[in-house]
Tab-separated table of C-alpha atoms in Angstrom:
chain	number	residue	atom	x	y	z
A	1	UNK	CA	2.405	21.970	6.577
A	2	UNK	CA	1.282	25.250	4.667
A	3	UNK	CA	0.577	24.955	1.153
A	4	UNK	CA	2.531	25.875	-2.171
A	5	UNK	CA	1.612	27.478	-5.169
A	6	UNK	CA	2.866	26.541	-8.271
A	7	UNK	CA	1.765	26.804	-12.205
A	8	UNK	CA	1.115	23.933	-13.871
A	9	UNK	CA	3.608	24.121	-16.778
A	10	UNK	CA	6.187	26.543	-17.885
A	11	UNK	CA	8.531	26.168	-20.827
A	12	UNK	CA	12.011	27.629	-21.671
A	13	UNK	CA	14.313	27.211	-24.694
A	14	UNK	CA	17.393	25.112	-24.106
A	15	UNK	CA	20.268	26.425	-22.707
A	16	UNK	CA	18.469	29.574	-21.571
A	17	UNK	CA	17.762	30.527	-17.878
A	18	UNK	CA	14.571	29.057	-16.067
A	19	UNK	CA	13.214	31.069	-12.942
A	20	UNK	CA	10.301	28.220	-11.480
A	21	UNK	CA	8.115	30.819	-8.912
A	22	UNK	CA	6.636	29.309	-6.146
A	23	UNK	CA	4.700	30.986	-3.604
A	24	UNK	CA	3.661	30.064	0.348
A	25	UNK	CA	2.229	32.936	1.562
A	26	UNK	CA	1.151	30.911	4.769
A	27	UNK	CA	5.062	30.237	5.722
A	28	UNK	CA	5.856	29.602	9.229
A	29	UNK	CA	9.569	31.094	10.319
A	30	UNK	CA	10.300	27.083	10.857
A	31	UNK	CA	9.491	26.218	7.523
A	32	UNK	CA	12.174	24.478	5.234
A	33	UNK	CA	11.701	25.311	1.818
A	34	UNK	CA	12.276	22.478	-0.273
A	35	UNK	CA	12.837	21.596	-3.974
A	36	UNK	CA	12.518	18.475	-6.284
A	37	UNK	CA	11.800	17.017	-9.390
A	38	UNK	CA	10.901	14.379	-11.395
A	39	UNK	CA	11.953	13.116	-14.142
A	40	UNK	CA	9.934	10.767	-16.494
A	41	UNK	CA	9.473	7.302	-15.556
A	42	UNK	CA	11.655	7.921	-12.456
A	43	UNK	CA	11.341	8.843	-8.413
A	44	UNK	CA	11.692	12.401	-7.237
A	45	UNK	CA	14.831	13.425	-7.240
A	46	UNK	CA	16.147	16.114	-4.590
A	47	UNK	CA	17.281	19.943	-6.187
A	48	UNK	CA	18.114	22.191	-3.253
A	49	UNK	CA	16.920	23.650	-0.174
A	50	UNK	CA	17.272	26.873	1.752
A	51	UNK	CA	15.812	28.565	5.221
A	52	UNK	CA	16.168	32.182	4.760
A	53	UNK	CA	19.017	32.867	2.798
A	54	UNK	CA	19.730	32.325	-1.345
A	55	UNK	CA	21.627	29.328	-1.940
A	56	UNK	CA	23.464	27.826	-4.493
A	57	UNK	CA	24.357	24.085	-5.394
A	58	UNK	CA	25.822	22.416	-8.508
A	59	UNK	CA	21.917	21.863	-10.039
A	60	UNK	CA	20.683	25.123	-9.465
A	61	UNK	CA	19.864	28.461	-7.451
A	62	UNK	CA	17.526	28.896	-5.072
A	63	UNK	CA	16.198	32.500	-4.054
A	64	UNK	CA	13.920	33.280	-1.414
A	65	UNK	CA	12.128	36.354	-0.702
A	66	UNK	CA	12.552	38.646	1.980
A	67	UNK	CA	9.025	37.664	3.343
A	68	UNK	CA	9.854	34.304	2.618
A	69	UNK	CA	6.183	34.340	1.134
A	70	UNK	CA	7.241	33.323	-2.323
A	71	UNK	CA	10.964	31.200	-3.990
A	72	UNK	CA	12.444	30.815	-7.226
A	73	UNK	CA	14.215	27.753	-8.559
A	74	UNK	CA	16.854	28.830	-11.076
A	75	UNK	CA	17.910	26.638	-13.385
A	76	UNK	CA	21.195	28.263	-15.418
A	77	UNK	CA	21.241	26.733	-18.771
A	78	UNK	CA	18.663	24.396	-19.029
A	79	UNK	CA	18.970	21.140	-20.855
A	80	UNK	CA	16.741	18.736	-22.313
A	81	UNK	CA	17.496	16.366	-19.545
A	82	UNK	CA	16.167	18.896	-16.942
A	83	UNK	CA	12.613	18.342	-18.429
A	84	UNK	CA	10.692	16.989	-15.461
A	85	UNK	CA	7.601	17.844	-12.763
A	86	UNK	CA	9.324	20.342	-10.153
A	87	UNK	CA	8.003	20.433	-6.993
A	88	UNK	CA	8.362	23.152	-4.277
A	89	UNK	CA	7.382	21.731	-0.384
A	90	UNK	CA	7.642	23.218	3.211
A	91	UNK	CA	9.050	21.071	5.665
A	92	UNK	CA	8.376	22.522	8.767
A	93	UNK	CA	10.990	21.637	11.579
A	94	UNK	CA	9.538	22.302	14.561
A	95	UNK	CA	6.085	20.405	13.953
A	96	UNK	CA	7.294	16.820	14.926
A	97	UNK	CA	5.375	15.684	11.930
A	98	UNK	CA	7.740	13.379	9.678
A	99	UNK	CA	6.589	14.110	5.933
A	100	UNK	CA	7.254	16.052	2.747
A	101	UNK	CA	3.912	16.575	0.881
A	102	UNK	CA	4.058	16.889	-2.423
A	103	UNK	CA	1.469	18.935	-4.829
A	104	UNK	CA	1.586	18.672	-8.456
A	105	UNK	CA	3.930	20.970	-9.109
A	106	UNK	CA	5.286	22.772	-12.344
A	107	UNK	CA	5.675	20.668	-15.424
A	108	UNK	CA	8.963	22.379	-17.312
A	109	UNK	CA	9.305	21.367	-21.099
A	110	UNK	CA	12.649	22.161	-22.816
A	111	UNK	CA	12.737	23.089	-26.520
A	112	UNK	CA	15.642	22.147	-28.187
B	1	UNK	CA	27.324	7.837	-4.171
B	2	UNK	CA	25.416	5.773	-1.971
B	3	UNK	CA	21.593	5.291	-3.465
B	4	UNK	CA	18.331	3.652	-2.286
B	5	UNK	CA	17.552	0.621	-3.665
B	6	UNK	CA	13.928	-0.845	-3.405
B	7	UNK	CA	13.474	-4.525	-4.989
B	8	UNK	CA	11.554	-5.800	-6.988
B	9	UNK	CA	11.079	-3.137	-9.775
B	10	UNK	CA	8.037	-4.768	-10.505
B	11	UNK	CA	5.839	-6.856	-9.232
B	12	UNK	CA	2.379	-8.387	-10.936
B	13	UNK	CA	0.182	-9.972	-8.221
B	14	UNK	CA	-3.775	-11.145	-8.170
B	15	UNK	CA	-5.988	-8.680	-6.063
B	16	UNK	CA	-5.671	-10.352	-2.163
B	17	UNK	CA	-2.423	-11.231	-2.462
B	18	UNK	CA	0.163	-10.426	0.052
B	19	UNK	CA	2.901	-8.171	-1.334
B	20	UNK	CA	6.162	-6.976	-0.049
B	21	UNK	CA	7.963	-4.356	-1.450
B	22	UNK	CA	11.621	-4.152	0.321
B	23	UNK	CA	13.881	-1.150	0.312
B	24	UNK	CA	17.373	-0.646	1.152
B	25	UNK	CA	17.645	3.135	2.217
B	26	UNK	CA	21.159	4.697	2.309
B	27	UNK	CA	23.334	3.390	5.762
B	28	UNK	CA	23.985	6.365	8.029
B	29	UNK	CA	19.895	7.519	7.417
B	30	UNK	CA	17.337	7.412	10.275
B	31	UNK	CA	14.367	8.177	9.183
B	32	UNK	CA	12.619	6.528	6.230
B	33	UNK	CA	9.211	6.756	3.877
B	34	UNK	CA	6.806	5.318	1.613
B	35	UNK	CA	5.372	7.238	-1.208
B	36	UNK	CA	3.457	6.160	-3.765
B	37	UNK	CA	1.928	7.329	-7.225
B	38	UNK	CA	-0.781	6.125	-9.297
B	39	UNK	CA	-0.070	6.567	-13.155
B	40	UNK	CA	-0.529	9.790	-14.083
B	41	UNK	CA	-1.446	11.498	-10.440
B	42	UNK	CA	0.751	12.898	-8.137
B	43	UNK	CA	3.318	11.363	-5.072
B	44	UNK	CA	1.479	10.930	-2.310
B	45	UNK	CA	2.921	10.121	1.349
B	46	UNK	CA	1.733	7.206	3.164
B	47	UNK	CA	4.333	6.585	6.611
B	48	UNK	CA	7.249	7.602	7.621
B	49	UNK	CA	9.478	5.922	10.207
B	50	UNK	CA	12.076	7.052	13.137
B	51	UNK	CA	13.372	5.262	15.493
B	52	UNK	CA	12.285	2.224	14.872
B	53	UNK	CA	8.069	3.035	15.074
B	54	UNK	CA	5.745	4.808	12.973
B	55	UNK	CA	6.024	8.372	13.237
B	56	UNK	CA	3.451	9.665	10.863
B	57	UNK	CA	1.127	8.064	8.545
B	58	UNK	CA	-1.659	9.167	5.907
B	59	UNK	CA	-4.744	7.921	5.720
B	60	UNK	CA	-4.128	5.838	2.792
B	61	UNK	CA	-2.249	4.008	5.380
B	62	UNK	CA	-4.894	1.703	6.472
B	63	UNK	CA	-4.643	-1.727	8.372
B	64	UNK	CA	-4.143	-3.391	5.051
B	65	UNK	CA	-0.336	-1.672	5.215
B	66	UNK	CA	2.379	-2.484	7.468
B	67	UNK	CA	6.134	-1.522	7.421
B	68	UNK	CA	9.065	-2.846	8.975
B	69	UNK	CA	12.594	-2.399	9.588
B	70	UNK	CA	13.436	-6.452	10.590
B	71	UNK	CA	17.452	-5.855	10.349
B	72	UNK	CA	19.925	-3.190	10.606
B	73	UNK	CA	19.685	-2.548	6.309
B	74	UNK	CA	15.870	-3.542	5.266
B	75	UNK	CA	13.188	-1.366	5.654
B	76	UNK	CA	9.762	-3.323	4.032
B	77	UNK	CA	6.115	-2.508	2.977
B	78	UNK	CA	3.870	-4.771	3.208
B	79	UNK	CA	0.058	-5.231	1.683
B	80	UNK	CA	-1.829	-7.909	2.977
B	81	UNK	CA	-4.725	-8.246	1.038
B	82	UNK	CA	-3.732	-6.358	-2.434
B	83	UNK	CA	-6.690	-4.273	-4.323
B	84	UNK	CA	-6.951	-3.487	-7.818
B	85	UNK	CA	-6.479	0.573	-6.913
B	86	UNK	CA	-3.117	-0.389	-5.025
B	87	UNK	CA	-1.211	-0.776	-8.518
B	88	UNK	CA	1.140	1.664	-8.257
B	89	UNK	CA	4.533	2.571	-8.394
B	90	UNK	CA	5.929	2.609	-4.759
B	91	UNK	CA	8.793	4.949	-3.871
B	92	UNK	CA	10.841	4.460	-0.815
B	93	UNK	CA	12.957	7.279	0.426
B	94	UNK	CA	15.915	7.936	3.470
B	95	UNK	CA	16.835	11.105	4.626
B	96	UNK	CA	19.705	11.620	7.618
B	97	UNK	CA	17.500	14.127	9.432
B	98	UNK	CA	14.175	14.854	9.928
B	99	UNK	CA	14.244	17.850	7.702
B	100	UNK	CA	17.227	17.146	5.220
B	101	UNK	CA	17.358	15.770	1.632
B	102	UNK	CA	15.657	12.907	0.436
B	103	UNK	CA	16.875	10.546	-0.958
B	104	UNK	CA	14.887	8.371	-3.324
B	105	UNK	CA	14.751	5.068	-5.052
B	106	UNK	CA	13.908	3.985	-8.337
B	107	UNK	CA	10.580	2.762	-7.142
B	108	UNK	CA	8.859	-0.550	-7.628
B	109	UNK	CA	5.533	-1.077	-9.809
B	110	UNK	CA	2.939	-3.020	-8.418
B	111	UNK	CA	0.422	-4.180	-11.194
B	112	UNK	CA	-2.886	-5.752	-9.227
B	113	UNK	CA	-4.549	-7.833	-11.616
């Protein structure tokens, strides 16, 4: 799977935006782009994920480049519950491989 | 909403113990995992299964580790001979397709003393 890029720790105020960059310059055109996070003392918990187009659940926002070489997670409004480790992964569907590698991701703090 | 559920949440065992961790992944799902993370590092993946067989395993994965799905609802990971560097907490995960959500559990701790 190609690799992510990701800072190591971001903060935002609470309930102000939070734009999470990730970038995969290596993308393959079958690559998923993927999005989770963990919160403390918990498993990884699924945020979104999109192909080629911007898309838009109940947790957040996700927009993707035009070159797909670089994503954004948007969270709205954060809140102090959406402290956690976010992780960005490509999931490439035409590989036959069965896993989601994870890196170490972007460690958002909240400031109330 | 339906939910993973791995058993036990933790588990404290002497190093060459045998040690199953069980998992209940979500019904309709058909392909499964095993994470795991050591305090303070990051998830790592260790095998993923499809159809009943292995599809893809990491080299953590070794001969000590074995997985099973022995009814239609159970999906199991077991370590034969524990080691003091498998404490861990242990994260199962179901997904409905091969490139869909994941789903996780709450995880289960394995302290090897």
């Amino acid at each position: 799977d190609a690799k992510t890029t990701q800072p190591n720790s971001m903060e935002s105020n609470e309930e102000e935006p939070v734009h999470l960059p990730c970038n995969h310059s290596t993308i393959s055109g079958t690559d998923y782009i993927h999005w989770y996070r963990q919160l403390p003392s918990q498993g990884p918990e699924y945020v979104i994920h999109g192909l080629t187009s911007n898309v838009n659940n109940r947790m957040a926002s996700l927009a993707i480049a035009e070159d797909r070489k670089s994503s954004t997670l948007i969270l709205h409004r954060a809140t102090l519950r959406d402290a956690a480790v976010y992780y960005c992964i490509l999931r490439d569907f035409s590989s036959g491989t069965y896993k989601y590698i994870f890196g170490t991701g972007t460690r958002l703090k909240v400031l109330a | 909403e339906p939910e993973v559920t791995q058993t036990p949440s933790h588990q404290v065992t002497q190093m060459g113990q045998e040690v199953i961790l069980r998992c209940v992944p979500i019904s309709n799902h058909l392909y499964f995992y095993w994470y795991r993370q050591i305090l303070g590092q990051k998830v790592e993946f260790l095998v993923s299964f499809y159809n009943n067989e292995i599809s893809e395993k990491s080299e953590i994965f070794d001969d000590q580790f074995s997985v099973e799905r022995p009814d239609g609802s159970n999906f199991t990971l077991k370590i034969r001979s524990t080691k003091l560097e498998d404490s861990a907490m242990y994260f199962c995960a179901s997904s409905e397709t091969n490139t869909g959500e994941l789903f996780f559990g709450e995880g289960s701790r394995l302290t090897v003393l």
